[in-house]
mmCIF file of C-alpha atoms and ligand atoms in Angstrom:
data_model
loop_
_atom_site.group_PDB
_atom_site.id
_atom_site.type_symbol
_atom_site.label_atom_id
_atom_site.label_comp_id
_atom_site.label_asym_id
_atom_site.label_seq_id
_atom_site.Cartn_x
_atom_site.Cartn_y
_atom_site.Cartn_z
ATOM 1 C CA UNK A 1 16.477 -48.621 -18.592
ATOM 2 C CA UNK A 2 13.224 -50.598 -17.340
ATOM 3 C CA UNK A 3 10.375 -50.103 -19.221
ATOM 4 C CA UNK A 4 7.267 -49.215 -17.576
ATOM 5 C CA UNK A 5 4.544 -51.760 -18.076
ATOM 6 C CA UNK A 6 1.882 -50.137 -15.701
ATOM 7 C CA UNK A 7 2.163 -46.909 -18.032
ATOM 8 C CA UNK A 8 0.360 -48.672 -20.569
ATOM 9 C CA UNK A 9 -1.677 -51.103 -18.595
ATOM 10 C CA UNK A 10 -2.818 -50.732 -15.367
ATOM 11 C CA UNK A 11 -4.319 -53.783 -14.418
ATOM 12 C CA UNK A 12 -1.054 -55.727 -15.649
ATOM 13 C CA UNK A 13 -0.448 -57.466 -12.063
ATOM 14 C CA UNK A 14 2.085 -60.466 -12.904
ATOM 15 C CA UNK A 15 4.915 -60.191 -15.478
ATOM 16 C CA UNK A 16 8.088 -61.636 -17.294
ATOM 17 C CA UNK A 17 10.720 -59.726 -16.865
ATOM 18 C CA UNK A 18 15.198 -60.368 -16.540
ATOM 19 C CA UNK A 19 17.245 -58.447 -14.102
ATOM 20 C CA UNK A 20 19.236 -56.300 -15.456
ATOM 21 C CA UNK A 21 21.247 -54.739 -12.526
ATOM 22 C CA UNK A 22 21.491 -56.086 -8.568
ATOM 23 C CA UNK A 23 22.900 -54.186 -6.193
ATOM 24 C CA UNK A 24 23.816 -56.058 -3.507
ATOM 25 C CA UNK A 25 24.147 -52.743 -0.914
ATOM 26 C CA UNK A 26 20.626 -51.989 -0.788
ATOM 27 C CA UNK A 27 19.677 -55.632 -1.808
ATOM 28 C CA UNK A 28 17.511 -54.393 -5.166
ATOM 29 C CA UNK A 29 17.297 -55.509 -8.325
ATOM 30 C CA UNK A 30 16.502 -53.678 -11.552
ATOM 31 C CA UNK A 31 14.353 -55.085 -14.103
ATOM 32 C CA UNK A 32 14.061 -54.631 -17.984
ATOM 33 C CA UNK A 33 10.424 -54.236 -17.543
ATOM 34 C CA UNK A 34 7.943 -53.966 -14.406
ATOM 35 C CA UNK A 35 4.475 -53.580 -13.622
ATOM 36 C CA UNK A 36 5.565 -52.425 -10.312
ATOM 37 C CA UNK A 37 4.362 -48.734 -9.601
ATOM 38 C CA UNK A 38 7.388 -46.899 -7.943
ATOM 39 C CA UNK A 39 5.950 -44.267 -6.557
ATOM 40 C CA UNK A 40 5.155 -40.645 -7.384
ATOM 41 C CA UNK A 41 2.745 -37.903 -7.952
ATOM 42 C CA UNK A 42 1.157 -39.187 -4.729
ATOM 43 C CA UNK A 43 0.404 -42.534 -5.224
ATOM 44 C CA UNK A 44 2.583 -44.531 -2.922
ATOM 45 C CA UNK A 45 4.648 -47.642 -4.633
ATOM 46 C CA UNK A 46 3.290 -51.354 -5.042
ATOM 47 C CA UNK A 47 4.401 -53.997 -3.060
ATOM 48 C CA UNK A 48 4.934 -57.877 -4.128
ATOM 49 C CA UNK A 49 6.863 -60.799 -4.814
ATOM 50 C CA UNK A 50 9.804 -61.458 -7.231
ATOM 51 C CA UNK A 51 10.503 -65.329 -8.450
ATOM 52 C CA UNK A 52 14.372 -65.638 -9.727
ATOM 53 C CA UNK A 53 15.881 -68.570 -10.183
ATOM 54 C CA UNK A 54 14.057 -70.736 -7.609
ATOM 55 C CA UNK A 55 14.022 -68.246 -5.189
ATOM 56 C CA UNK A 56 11.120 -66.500 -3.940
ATOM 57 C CA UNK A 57 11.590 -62.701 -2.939
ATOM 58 C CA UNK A 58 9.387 -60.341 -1.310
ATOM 59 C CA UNK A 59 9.111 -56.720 -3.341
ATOM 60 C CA UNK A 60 9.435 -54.295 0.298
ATOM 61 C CA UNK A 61 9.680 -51.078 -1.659
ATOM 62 C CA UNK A 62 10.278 -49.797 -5.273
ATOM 63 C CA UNK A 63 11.507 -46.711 -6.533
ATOM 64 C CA UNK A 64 12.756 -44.788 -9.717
ATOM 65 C CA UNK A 65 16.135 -43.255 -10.104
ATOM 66 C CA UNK A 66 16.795 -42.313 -13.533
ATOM 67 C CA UNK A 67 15.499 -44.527 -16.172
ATOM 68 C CA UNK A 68 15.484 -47.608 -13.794
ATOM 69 C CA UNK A 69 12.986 -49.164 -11.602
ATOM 70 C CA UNK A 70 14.965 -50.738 -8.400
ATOM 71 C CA UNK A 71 13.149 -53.351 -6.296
ATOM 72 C CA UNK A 72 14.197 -53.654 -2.845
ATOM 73 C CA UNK A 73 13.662 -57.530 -1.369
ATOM 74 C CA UNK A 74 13.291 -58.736 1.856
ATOM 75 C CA UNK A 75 14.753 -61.755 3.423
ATOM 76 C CA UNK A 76 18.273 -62.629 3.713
ATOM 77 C CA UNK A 77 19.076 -64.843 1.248
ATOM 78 C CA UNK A 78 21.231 -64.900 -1.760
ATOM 79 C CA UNK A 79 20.522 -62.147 -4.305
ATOM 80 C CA UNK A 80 19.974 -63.359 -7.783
ATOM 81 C CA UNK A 81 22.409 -62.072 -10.540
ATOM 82 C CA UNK A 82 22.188 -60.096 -13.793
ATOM 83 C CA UNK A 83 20.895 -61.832 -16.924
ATOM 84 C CA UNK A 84 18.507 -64.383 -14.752
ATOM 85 C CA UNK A 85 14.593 -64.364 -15.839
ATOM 86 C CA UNK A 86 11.885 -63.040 -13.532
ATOM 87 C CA UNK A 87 8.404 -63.096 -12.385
ATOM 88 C CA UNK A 88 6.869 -60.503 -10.921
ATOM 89 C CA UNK A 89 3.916 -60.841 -9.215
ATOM 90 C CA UNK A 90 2.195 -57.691 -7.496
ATOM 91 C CA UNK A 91 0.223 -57.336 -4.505
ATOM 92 C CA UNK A 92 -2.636 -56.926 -6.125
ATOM 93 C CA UNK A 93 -5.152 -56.027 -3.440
ATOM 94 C CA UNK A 94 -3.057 -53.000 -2.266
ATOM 95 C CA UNK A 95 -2.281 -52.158 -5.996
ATOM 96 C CA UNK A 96 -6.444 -51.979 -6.795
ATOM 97 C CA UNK A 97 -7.162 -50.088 -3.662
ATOM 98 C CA UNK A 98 -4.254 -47.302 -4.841
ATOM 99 C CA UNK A 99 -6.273 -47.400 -8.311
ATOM 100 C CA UNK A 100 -9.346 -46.914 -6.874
ATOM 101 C CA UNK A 101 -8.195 -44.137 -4.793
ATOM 102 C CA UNK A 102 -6.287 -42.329 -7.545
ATOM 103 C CA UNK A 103 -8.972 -42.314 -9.478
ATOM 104 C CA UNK A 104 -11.269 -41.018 -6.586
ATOM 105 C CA UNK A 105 -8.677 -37.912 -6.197
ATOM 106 C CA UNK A 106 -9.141 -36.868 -9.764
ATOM 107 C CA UNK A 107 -13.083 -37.049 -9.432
ATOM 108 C CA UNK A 108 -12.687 -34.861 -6.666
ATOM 109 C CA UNK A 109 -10.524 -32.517 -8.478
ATOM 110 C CA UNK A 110 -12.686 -32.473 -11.623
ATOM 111 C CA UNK A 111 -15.586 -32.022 -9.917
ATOM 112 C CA UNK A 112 -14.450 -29.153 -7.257
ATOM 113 C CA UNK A 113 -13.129 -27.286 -10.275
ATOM 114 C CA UNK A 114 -15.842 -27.798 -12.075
ATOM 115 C CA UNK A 115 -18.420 -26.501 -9.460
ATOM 116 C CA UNK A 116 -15.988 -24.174 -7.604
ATOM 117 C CA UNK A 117 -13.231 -23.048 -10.436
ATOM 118 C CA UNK A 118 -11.115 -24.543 -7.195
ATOM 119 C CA UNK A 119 -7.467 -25.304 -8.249
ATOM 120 C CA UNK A 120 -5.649 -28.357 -6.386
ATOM 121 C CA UNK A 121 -1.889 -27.854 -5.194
ATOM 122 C CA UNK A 122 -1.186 -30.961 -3.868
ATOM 123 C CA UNK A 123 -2.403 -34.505 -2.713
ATOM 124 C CA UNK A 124 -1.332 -37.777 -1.005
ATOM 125 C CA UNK A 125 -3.019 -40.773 -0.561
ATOM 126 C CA UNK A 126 -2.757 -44.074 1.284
ATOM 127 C CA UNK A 127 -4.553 -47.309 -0.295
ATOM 128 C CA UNK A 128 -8.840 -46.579 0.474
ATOM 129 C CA UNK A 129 -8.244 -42.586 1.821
ATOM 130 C CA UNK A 130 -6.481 -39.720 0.229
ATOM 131 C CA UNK A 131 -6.017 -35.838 0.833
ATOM 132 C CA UNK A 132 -6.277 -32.867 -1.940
ATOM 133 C CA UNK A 133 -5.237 -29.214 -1.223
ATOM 134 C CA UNK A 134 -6.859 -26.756 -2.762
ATOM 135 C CA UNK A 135 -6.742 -22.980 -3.755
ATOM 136 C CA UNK A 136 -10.384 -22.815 -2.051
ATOM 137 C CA UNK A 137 -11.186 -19.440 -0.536
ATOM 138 C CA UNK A 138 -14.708 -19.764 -0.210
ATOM 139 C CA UNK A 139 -14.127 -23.456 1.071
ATOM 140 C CA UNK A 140 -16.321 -23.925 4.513
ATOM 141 C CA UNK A 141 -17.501 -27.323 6.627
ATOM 142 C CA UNK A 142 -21.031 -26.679 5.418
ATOM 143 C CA UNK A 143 -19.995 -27.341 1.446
ATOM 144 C CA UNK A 144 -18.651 -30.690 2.526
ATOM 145 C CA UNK A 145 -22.033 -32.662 2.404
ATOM 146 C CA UNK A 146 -22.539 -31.089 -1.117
ATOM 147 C CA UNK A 147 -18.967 -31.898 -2.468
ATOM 148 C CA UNK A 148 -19.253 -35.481 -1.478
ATOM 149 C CA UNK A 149 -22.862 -35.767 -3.110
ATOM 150 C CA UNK A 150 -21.115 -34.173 -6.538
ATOM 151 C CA UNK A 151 -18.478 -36.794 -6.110
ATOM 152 C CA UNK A 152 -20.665 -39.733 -5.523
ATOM 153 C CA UNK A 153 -22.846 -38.552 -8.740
ATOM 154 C CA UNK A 154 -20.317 -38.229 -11.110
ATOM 155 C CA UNK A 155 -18.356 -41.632 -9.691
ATOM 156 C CA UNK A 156 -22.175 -43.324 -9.928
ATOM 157 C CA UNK A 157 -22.291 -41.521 -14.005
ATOM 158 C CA UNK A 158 -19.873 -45.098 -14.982
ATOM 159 C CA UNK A 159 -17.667 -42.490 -16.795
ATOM 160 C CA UNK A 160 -14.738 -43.945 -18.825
ATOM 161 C CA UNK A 161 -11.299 -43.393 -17.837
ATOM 162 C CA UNK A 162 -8.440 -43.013 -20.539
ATOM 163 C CA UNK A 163 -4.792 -43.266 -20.494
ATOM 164 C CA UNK A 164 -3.049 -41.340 -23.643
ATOM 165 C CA UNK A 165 0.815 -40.746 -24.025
ATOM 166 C CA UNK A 166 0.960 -37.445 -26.396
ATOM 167 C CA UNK A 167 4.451 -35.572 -27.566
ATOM 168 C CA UNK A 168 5.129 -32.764 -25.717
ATOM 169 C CA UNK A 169 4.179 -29.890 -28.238
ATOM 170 C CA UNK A 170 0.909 -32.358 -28.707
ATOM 171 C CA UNK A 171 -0.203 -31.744 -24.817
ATOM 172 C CA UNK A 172 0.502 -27.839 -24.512
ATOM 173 C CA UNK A 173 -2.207 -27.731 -26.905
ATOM 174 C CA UNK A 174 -4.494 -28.734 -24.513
ATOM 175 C CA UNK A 175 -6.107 -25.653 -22.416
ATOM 176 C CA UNK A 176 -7.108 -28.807 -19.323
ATOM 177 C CA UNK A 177 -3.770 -29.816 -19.277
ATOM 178 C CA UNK A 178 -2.077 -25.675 -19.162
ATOM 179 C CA UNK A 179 -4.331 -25.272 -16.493
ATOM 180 C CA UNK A 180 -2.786 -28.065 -14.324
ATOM 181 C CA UNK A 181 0.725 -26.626 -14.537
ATOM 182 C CA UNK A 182 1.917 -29.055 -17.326
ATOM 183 C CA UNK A 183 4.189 -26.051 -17.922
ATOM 184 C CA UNK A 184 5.972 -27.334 -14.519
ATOM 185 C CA UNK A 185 7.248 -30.338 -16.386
ATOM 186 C CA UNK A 186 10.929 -31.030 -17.178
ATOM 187 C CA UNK A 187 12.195 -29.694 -20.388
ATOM 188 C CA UNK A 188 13.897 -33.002 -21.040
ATOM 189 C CA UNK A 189 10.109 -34.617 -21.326
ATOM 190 C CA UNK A 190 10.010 -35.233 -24.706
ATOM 191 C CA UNK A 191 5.701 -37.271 -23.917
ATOM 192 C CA UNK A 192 3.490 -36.330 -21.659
ATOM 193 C CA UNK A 193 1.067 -38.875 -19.956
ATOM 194 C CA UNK A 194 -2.592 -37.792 -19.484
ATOM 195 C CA UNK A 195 -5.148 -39.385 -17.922
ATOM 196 C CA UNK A 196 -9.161 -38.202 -18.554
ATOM 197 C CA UNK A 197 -12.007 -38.650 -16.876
ATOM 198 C CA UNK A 198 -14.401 -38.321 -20.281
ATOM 199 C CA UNK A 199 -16.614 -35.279 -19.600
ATOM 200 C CA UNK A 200 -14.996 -34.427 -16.369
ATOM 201 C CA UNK A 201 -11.191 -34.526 -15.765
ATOM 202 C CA UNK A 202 -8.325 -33.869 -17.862
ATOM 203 C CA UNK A 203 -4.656 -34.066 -16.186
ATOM 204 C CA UNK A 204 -0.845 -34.904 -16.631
ATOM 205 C CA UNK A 205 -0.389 -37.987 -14.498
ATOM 206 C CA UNK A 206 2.199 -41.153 -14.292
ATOM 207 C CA UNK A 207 -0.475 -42.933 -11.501
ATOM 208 C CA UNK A 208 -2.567 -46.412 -12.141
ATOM 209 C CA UNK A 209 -6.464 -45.567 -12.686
ATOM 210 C CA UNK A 210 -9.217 -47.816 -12.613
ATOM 211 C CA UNK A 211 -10.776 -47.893 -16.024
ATOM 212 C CA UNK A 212 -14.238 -46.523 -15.633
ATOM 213 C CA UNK A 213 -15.486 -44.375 -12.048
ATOM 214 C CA UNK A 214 -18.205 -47.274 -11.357
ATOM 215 C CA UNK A 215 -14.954 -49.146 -10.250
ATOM 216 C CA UNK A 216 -14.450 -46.317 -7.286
ATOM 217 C CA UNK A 217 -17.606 -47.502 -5.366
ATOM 218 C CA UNK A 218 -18.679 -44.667 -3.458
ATOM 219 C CA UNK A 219 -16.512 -42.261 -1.182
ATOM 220 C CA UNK A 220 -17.075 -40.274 1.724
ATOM 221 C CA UNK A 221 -15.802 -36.868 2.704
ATOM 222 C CA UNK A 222 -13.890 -37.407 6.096
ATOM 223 C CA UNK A 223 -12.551 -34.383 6.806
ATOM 224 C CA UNK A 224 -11.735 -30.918 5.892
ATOM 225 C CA UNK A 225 -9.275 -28.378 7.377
ATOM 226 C CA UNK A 226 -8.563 -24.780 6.479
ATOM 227 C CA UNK A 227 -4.994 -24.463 6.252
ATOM 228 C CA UNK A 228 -5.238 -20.078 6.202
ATOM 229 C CA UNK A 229 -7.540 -18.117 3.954
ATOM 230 C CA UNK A 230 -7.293 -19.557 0.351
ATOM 231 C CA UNK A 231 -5.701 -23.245 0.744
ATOM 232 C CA UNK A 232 -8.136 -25.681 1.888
ATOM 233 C CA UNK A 233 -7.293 -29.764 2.441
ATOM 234 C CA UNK A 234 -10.358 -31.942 1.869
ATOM 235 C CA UNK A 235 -9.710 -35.628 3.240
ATOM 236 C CA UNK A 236 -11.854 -38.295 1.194
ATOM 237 C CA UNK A 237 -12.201 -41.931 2.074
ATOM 238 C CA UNK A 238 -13.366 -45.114 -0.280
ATOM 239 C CA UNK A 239 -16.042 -47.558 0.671
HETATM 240 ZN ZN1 ZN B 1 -3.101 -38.150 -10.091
#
């Protein structure tokens, strides 16, 4: 089992840590611990460097199976073996551009709801530009000037972003959360990770966020596409 140190702390971007597992196949080891995001719910995994024994490894990929984080190196050297001590270091640039752009998404979100009662069904982003889907009927290329200028106002607001980890009964309290189809969630989920945008956004999430929206800097609606009469895809960039 690794435990997941960017859960708890986002801006956590160099860490001790032993291997626990290697699996010399797919040359990846698994960690304890890692601040290492693996991927999921959109936001695409972190990237890095690994120091074991002497050895210096680039992180190529990273990805959770079960209760383990496995990090895929580069190179063609000698894998390192269970037990040994590690340092991860993350690519920190890439990792703070993914925050940034989370965060960005769930602006957009909160504010598109907000305005429009819109409800998202998807997203994907890349590090500095992103894409939500939304249940948007009355979505057209003439609201796209005013969505970005809603964006920009609430990102400009400095409004605090929280991470909270609440037991499951806790969270289906929360009418924010039902509305985002936390009732999708495994039964086996015993917490539920949330992450709120104070005054705007409320949603069950496993990304990295920046701490407060002044980090975003300002974004920019690129695009938007009408994908048939009710699901709309608004593309939104980060300066
Ligand atoms: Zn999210």
């Amino acid at each position: 089992m690794t435990e997941l140190l960017y859960q708890t702390d986002s801006y956590l971007s160099e860490f001790d840590a032993s291997v626990t597992r290697v699996d010399e196949e797919r040359r990846a080891v698994v960690l304890d611990r890692s601040a290492f995001y693996p991927g999921g719910g959109g936001q695409p995994c972190d990237f890095g460097r690994l120091r074991i024994n002497g050895s210096e490894y680039a992180v190529e990929k990273v990805k959770k199976e079960g209760e383990e984080v496995f990090h895929f190196l580069g190179g063609a050297g000698s894998l390192p073996s269970p037990g040994q001590p590690a340092y991860g270091v993350l690519d920190w640039s890439r990792r703070y551009q993914l925050m940034r752009t989370h965060s960005a998404l769930h602006v957009l979100c909160g504010t598109v709801f907000r305005d429009y009662g819109a409800q998202v069904t998807g997203g994907d982003m890349d590090p500095l530009k992103g894409r939500m889907d939304f249940e948007f009927a009355t979505m057209r290329a003439e609201l796209v000037h005013e969505i970005e200028a809603a964006v920009n106002r609430e990102i400009a607001q400095g409004r605090e972003i929280r991470v909270n980890i609440l037991p499951r009964e806790q969270a289906f309290q929360i009418p924010d959360l039902i509305r985002t189809k936390i009732n999708l969630l495994p039964e086996g989920i015993q917490f539920v990770r949330t992450v709120e945008i104070v005054g705007l956004d409320l949603q069950a999430d496993g990304g990295t966020h920046v701490r407060n929206t002044s980090e975003i800097g300002s974004v920019r609606v690129a695009d938007y596409k009408s994908k048939g009469a009710i699901n709309k895809r608004i593309y939104l960039e980060v300066l």
